[in-house]
C-alpha cells in the first residue's frame, strides 16, 4: 500500500476512535504515537520514496501526525477530568470540615503510657528525677563500691570528674529510687519513667541513650512473692493473658537477691524466632529485693522495711510489640516511621 493510502486509512481510524476509558486512550497512544507505532513507521517509509513524492507527501504526513497528537491530547484531558480527586460540589455547607492532623504519638510514648496505666491501677504513683545526676545517687547509694568492677557494668558519660562526687548523665533510673526514699517516708509505691545514657557506639542494637521505667515498692513485710505477682500481673496486662514468665538469678549491686525476668516470646509464642534467638524466651527486665544497704543509705530503717525494685527498657518492650528491628529509628524522627503509629486528629 502506498503511503498516501495508509494515511487515509489511519485518519479514518483516528477519527472514529471514541474511547470510553483511560485504557482505550492508552491503546490509541500505543497504536499510533509510540516509537514503534504506526506514525513512526510512516516516517521510516517516507525516507525511501523519491524526491518528488517527498515534496508532495511531507506536508500531508506532518499534518496527519499533528492531527493524531491533538486528538490524543483531547482524549487524555477528557478522561483525567472524568476522575476527580476531590468531590467538588458542596451540598451542605454546615457539614463539619475534615479534621486537622496533629501528628502521631511516638511509639515509645505510647508504650510508656501503657506501662504507667497498668501500674497506676495497682496504686503506684509516677515520679521523676534529674537526667544529670551525681555519683551518690547513680552509684554509691546504690551499693556500687568505689573502684568496684560493678561500675564498669554501665559505661558512663561523665560531665565532671573528681572532688569526691562526680557528675554524670544517669546510666539508669535506679537513681530516682534513692531520691524518692531520701525525700519521703515509707511506704513507697512508685514507677519512674525516664531517659538514661550510656557510652556505647550507636548501632541497630545499642544506643547512647534509651528509656527505662523503674519500679519501687517499700513497706513492712514486702516479699519476693509480691515482686513476682506484681510483675506477672503486669505482663498479663501488657502482652495478654497466657504470656509466660520465668525468673533467672542475676546480679545487681542494689538488690539481693536479684533476678532477670523473661517472658515467652510474643512474636513466635515460644516456637523460636529471630527475636528470641530461637530460645522461645526474651528478657524484659531486671529486678530484686532492695539491698538493705541501699535502704540505709537512703535513710530507711532496713530492720523495719523491705521492698522490691525493678527496671525495664521501654525500647525493648516496644520492639516486642511492634517488631522494630533498628533502635536508631526511635530517635531519627523520620516522619515515614512516626506516622505509622496512633495518629491524633483534632
Ligand atoms: N538499673 C538496672 C539496669 O539498668 C535495672 C534494675 C532496676 C535492676 C531495679 C534491679 C532493680 O539494668
Coordinates of C-alpha atoms and ligand atoms in Angstrom, one line a residue:
X1 CA 0.0 0.0 0.0
X2 CA 1.2 3.4 -0.8
X3 CA 1.9 5.9 1.9
X4 CA -1.0 8.2 0.9
X5 CA -3.5 5.3 1.1
X6 CA -2.2 4.3 4.5
X7 CA -2.5 7.9 5.8
X8 CA -6.1 8.0 4.6
X9 CA -6.9 4.7 6.2
X10 CA -5.3 5.7 9.5
X11 CA -7.0 9.0 9.5
X12 CA -10.4 7.3 9.4
X13 CA -9.4 5.1 12.2
X14 CA -8.2 8.1 14.3
X15 CA -11.4 10.0 13.6
X16 CA -13.5 7.0 14.7
X17 CA -11.6 6.2 17.8
X18 CA -14.1 7.1 20.6
X19 CA -12.5 5.9 23.8
X20 CA -14.7 5.0 26.8
X21 CA -11.9 4.6 29.3
X22 CA -8.4 5.7 30.0
X23 CA -7.2 2.2 28.9
X24 CA -8.6 2.8 25.4
X25 CA -6.8 6.2 25.4
X26 CA -3.6 4.4 26.2
X27 CA -4.3 1.8 23.4
X28 CA -4.6 4.7 21.0
X29 CA -1.2 6.1 22.1
X30 CA 0.4 2.6 21.7
X31 CA -1.0 2.1 18.3
X32 CA -0.1 5.5 16.8
X33 CA 2.2 7.5 18.8
X34 CA 5.0 5.4 20.4
X35 CA 8.5 4.8 19.0
X36 CA 7.3 1.6 17.2
X37 CA 3.9 3.0 16.4
X38 CA 2.2 3.4 13.0
X39 CA 3.2 7.1 12.5
X40 CA 6.8 6.4 13.2
X41 CA 6.6 3.6 10.6
X42 CA 5.2 6.0 8.1
X43 CA 8.1 8.3 8.6
X44 CA 10.5 5.4 8.2
X45 CA 8.8 4.5 4.9
X46 CA 8.8 8.2 3.8
X47 CA 12.7 8.1 3.8
X48 CA 12.6 5.6 1.0
X49 CA 10.5 7.5 -1.6
X50 CA 11.6 9.7 -4.5
X51 CA 12.3 13.4 -4.1
X52 CA 9.1 14.4 -5.9
X53 CA 7.0 12.2 -3.7
X54 CA 8.7 13.6 -0.7
X55 CA 7.7 17.1 -1.7
X56 CA 4.1 16.1 -2.0
X57 CA 3.8 13.8 1.0
X58 CA 5.9 15.7 3.5
X59 CA 3.2 18.2 4.4
X60 CA 0.4 15.6 4.5
X61 CA 2.3 13.3 6.7
X62 CA 3.2 16.1 9.2
X63 CA -0.3 17.3 9.2
X64 CA -1.6 13.8 10.0
X65 CA 0.9 13.5 12.9
X66 CA -0.2 16.8 14.4
X67 CA -3.9 15.8 14.0
X68 CA -3.3 12.5 15.8
X69 CA -1.4 14.1 18.6
X70 CA -4.0 16.7 19.1
X71 CA -6.8 14.0 19.2
X72 CA -4.8 12.2 21.8
X73 CA -4.4 15.3 23.9
X74 CA -8.1 15.9 23.8
X75 CA -9.0 12.3 24.8
X76 CA -6.5 12.3 27.6
X77 CA -7.8 15.5 29.1
X78 CA -11.4 14.2 28.9
X79 CA -10.5 11.2 30.9
X80 CA -8.3 12.7 33.5
X81 CA -11.1 15.3 34.2
X82 CA -13.5 12.4 34.5
X83 CA -11.7 11.1 37.6
X84 CA -11.9 14.0 40.1
X85 CA -9.7 13.5 43.1
X86 CA -11.8 15.8 45.2
X87 CA -15.6 15.9 45.2
X88 CA -16.2 19.4 44.1
X89 CA -19.8 20.2 44.7
X90 CA -20.5 21.2 48.3
X91 CA -24.1 20.3 49.0
X92 CA -24.3 21.1 52.7
X93 CA -22.1 23.9 54.0
X94 CA -23.0 23.1 57.6
X95 CA -21.2 19.7 57.5
X96 CA -18.0 19.7 59.6
X97 CA -14.8 20.0 57.6
X98 CA -12.0 17.4 57.5
X99 CA -10.0 17.1 60.7
X100 CA -6.6 18.7 61.2
X101 CA -3.9 16.1 61.5
X102 CA -1.9 17.0 64.6
X103 CA 0.7 14.2 64.1
X104 CA 1.3 10.8 65.7
X105 CA 2.3 9.7 69.2
X106 CA 5.8 8.4 69.4
X107 CA 5.8 4.6 69.8
X108 CA 7.9 5.0 73.0
X109 CA 5.4 7.4 74.4
X110 CA 2.5 5.0 73.6
X111 CA 4.2 2.1 75.3
X112 CA 5.3 4.2 78.3
X113 CA 1.8 5.4 78.8
X114 CA 0.5 1.8 78.7
X115 CA 3.1 0.7 81.3
X116 CA 2.2 3.7 83.5
X117 CA -1.5 2.9 83.3
X118 CA -1.1 -0.7 84.4
X119 CA 0.9 0.2 87.5
X120 CA -1.3 3.2 88.3
X121 CA -4.2 0.7 88.7
X122 CA -2.0 -1.2 91.3
X123 CA -1.7 2.0 93.3
X124 CA 1.8 3.1 92.0
X125 CA 2.4 6.8 91.7
X126 CA 4.6 8.3 89.0
X127 CA 7.9 10.0 90.0
X128 CA 10.7 11.6 88.1
X129 CA 14.3 12.6 88.7
X130 CA 17.1 14.5 87.0
X131 CA 19.0 13.2 84.0
X132 CA 22.2 14.9 85.1
X133 CA 23.0 13.0 88.3
X134 CA 25.7 12.8 90.9
X135 CA 27.8 9.8 91.8
X136 CA 26.0 9.3 95.0
X137 CA 22.5 8.8 93.5
X138 CA 23.6 6.9 90.4
X139 CA 26.2 4.7 92.0
X140 CA 27.3 5.0 95.6
X141 CA 24.0 5.0 97.4
X142 CA 23.0 2.1 95.2
X143 CA 25.8 0.0 96.7
X144 CA 28.3 0.2 93.9
X145 CA 31.6 0.1 95.9
X146 CA 34.3 2.6 94.9
X147 CA 36.7 1.1 92.3
X148 CA 34.5 -2.0 92.1
X149 CA 34.1 -3.6 88.7
X150 CA 30.3 -3.3 89.1
X151 CA 30.8 0.3 87.9
X152 CA 32.0 -1.0 84.6
X153 CA 28.7 -2.7 84.1
X154 CA 27.5 0.7 82.8
X155 CA 29.7 2.9 80.6
X156 CA 29.1 6.3 81.9
X157 CA 29.2 9.8 80.2
X158 CA 30.9 11.9 82.9
X159 CA 30.2 15.7 82.9
X160 CA 32.7 16.5 85.8
X161 CA 35.0 14.1 87.5
X162 CA 36.8 14.5 90.8
X163 CA 36.2 16.3 94.1
X164 CA 34.6 13.2 95.6
X165 CA 31.3 13.5 93.8
X166 CA 31.4 13.0 90.0
X167 CA 28.6 14.5 87.9
X168 CA 27.4 12.3 85.1
X169 CA 24.4 11.6 82.8
X170 CA 22.4 9.0 84.7
X171 CA 23.0 5.4 83.5
X172 CA 19.8 4.1 84.8
X173 CA 16.6 5.3 86.5
X174 CA 17.5 3.5 89.7
X175 CA 18.9 6.9 90.9
X176 CA 15.3 8.1 91.2
X177 CA 14.7 5.3 93.8
X178 CA 17.3 6.8 96.1
X179 CA 16.0 10.4 95.7
X180 CA 12.5 9.2 96.4
X181 CA 13.5 7.4 99.6
X182 CA 15.7 10.2 100.8
X183 CA 12.9 12.7 100.4
X184 CA 9.9 10.8 101.8
X185 CA 8.7 8.3 104.4
X186 CA 7.7 4.7 103.6
X187 CA 5.5 3.2 102.3
X188 CA 6.7 3.9 98.7
X189 CA 5.0 2.6 95.7
X190 CA 6.1 4.4 92.6
X191 CA 7.2 4.0 89.0
X192 CA 9.8 6.3 87.5
X193 CA 10.0 6.6 83.7
X194 CA 12.8 8.5 82.1
X195 CA 15.7 8.7 79.7
X196 CA 19.1 7.2 80.5
X197 CA 22.5 7.5 78.9
X198 CA 25.4 5.0 78.3
X199 CA 28.6 5.5 76.4
X200 CA 28.0 3.0 73.7
X201 CA 28.7 3.0 69.9
X202 CA 25.4 3.6 68.1
X203 CA 24.2 0.6 66.1
X204 CA 20.9 -1.1 65.4
X205 CA 21.1 -2.9 68.7
X206 CA 22.7 -0.3 71.0
X207 CA 22.3 3.5 71.5
X208 CA 23.9 6.1 73.7
X209 CA 20.5 7.0 75.2
X210 CA 17.4 5.0 75.8
X211 CA 14.4 4.9 78.1
X212 CA 13.6 3.0 81.3
X213 CA 10.8 2.6 83.7
X214 CA 11.9 1.9 87.3
X215 CA 9.6 0.5 89.9
X216 CA 9.9 0.6 93.6
X217 CA 7.7 -0.8 96.4
X218 CA 8.8 -0.5 100.0
X219 CA 6.7 -1.3 103.0
X220 CA 6.7 -3.6 106.0
X221 CA 6.7 -7.2 105.1
X222 CA 7.1 -6.9 101.3
X223 CA 8.5 -10.1 99.9
X224 CA 9.8 -11.7 96.8
X225 CA 6.4 -13.3 96.3
X226 CA 4.9 -9.7 96.0
X227 CA 7.6 -8.9 93.4
X228 CA 6.7 -12.0 91.3
X229 CA 3.0 -11.5 91.5
X230 CA 3.2 -7.8 90.6
X231 CA 5.4 -8.4 87.5
X232 CA 3.3 -11.4 86.5
X233 CA 0.2 -9.3 86.6
X234 CA 2.0 -6.5 84.6
X235 CA 3.0 -9.0 81.8
X236 CA -0.5 -10.4 81.5
X237 CA -1.9 -6.9 81.2
X238 CA 0.7 -5.7 78.7
X239 CA 1.1 -8.8 76.4
X240 CA -2.2 -10.6 77.1
X241 CA -3.3 -13.4 79.3
X242 CA -1.3 -16.6 79.0
X243 CA 2.0 -14.9 78.4
X244 CA 4.5 -17.0 80.5
X245 CA 7.2 -15.6 82.7
X246 CA 10.4 -17.0 84.2
X247 CA 12.9 -15.6 86.7
X248 CA 16.6 -16.2 86.4
X249 CA 19.0 -15.5 89.2
X250 CA 21.2 -12.4 88.4
X251 CA 23.3 -9.8 90.0
X252 CA 22.8 -6.1 90.6
X253 CA 24.7 -4.3 93.4
X254 CA 21.5 -2.7 94.7
X255 CA 19.2 -5.7 95.0
X256 CA 19.7 -9.0 96.9
X257 CA 18.5 -11.5 95.7
X258 CA 18.4 -10.2 92.1
X259 CA 16.8 -11.7 89.1
X260 CA 16.1 -11.1 85.4
X261 CA 12.7 -11.8 84.1
X262 CA 12.0 -13.4 80.8
X263 CA 8.6 -13.7 79.0
X264 CA 7.6 -16.3 76.4
X265 CA 8.4 -14.7 73.0
X266 CA 5.5 -12.6 71.9
X267 CA 6.5 -12.9 68.3
X268 CA 6.7 -16.7 67.9
X269 CA 4.8 -17.6 71.0
X270 CA 7.7 -19.7 72.2
X271 CA 8.3 -21.7 68.9
X272 CA 11.6 -20.0 68.3
X273 CA 12.4 -17.0 66.0
X274 CA 15.0 -14.3 65.4
X275 CA 13.7 -12.0 68.2
X276 CA 14.2 -14.7 70.9
X277 CA 17.3 -16.1 69.3
X278 CA 15.4 -19.4 68.9
X279 CA 15.1 -19.9 72.7
X280 CA 11.4 -19.1 72.9
X281 CA 12.1 -16.6 75.7
X282 CA 13.1 -12.9 75.8
X283 CA 14.4 -10.9 78.7
X284 CA 12.5 -7.8 79.6
X285 CA 13.6 -6.6 82.9
X286 CA 16.0 -6.7 85.9
X287 CA 14.6 -6.9 89.4
X288 CA 15.2 -7.9 93.0
X289 CA 14.7 -7.2 96.7
X290 CA 16.2 -3.8 97.5
X291 CA 19.5 -4.4 99.3
X292 CA 19.4 -3.3 103.0
X293 CA 22.5 -1.2 102.4
X294 CA 20.5 0.9 99.8
X295 CA 17.7 1.3 102.3
X296 CA 20.1 2.5 105.0
X297 CA 22.0 4.8 102.5
X298 CA 18.6 6.4 101.7
X299 CA 17.6 6.9 105.3
X300 CA 15.1 4.0 105.6
X301 CA 15.2 1.6 108.5
X302 CA 16.1 -1.7 106.9
X303 CA 15.1 -3.7 110.0
X304 CA 11.6 -2.4 109.7
X305 CA 11.1 -2.1 105.9
X306 CA 11.7 -4.4 102.9
X307 CA 10.8 -4.0 99.3
X308 CA 11.4 -4.7 95.7
X309 CA 12.6 -2.8 92.7
X310 CA 12.6 -3.5 89.0
X311 CA 13.8 -1.7 85.9
X312 CA 12.9 -2.3 82.3
X313 CA 13.9 -0.8 78.9
X314 CA 11.0 0.9 77.1
X315 CA 12.7 0.3 73.7
X316 CA 12.9 -3.4 74.4
X317 CA 9.2 -3.6 75.4
X318 CA 8.3 -1.6 72.3
X319 CA 10.3 -3.9 70.0
X320 CA 8.4 -6.9 71.2
X321 CA 5.1 -5.1 70.5
X322 CA 5.9 -3.6 67.1
X323 CA 8.9 -5.6 65.9
X324 CA 11.1 -2.6 65.3
X325 CA 14.4 -4.0 64.3
X326 CA 16.6 -1.0 64.4
X327 CA 16.9 1.1 67.6
X328 CA 18.1 4.2 65.7
X329 CA 14.6 4.6 64.2
X330 CA 13.3 5.8 67.6
X331 CA 15.4 8.9 67.6
X332 CA 15.8 9.8 63.9
X333 CA 12.4 11.5 63.7
X334 CA 11.7 10.1 60.2
X335 CA 8.1 11.1 59.5
X336 CA 7.6 7.9 57.5
X337 CA 8.3 5.9 60.6
X338 CA 6.4 8.0 63.1
X339 CA 3.3 8.3 61.0
X340 CA 2.7 4.5 61.3
X341 CA 1.6 4.9 64.9
X342 CA -1.5 6.1 66.6
X343 CA -2.3 9.4 65.0
X344 CA -4.2 12.2 66.6
X345 CA -6.8 14.2 64.7
X346 CA -8.3 17.4 66.2
Ligands
LIG1 N1 19.0 -0.5 86.9 C1 19.1 -1.8 86.3 C2 19.6 -1.6 84.9 O1 19.7 -0.5 84.4 C3 17.8 -2.5 86.3 C4 17.2 -2.8 87.7 C5 16.4 -1.9 88.3 C6 17.5 -4.0 88.3 C7 15.9 -2.2 89.6 C8 17.1 -4.3 89.5 C9 16.3 -3.4 90.2 O2 20.0 -2.6 84.2

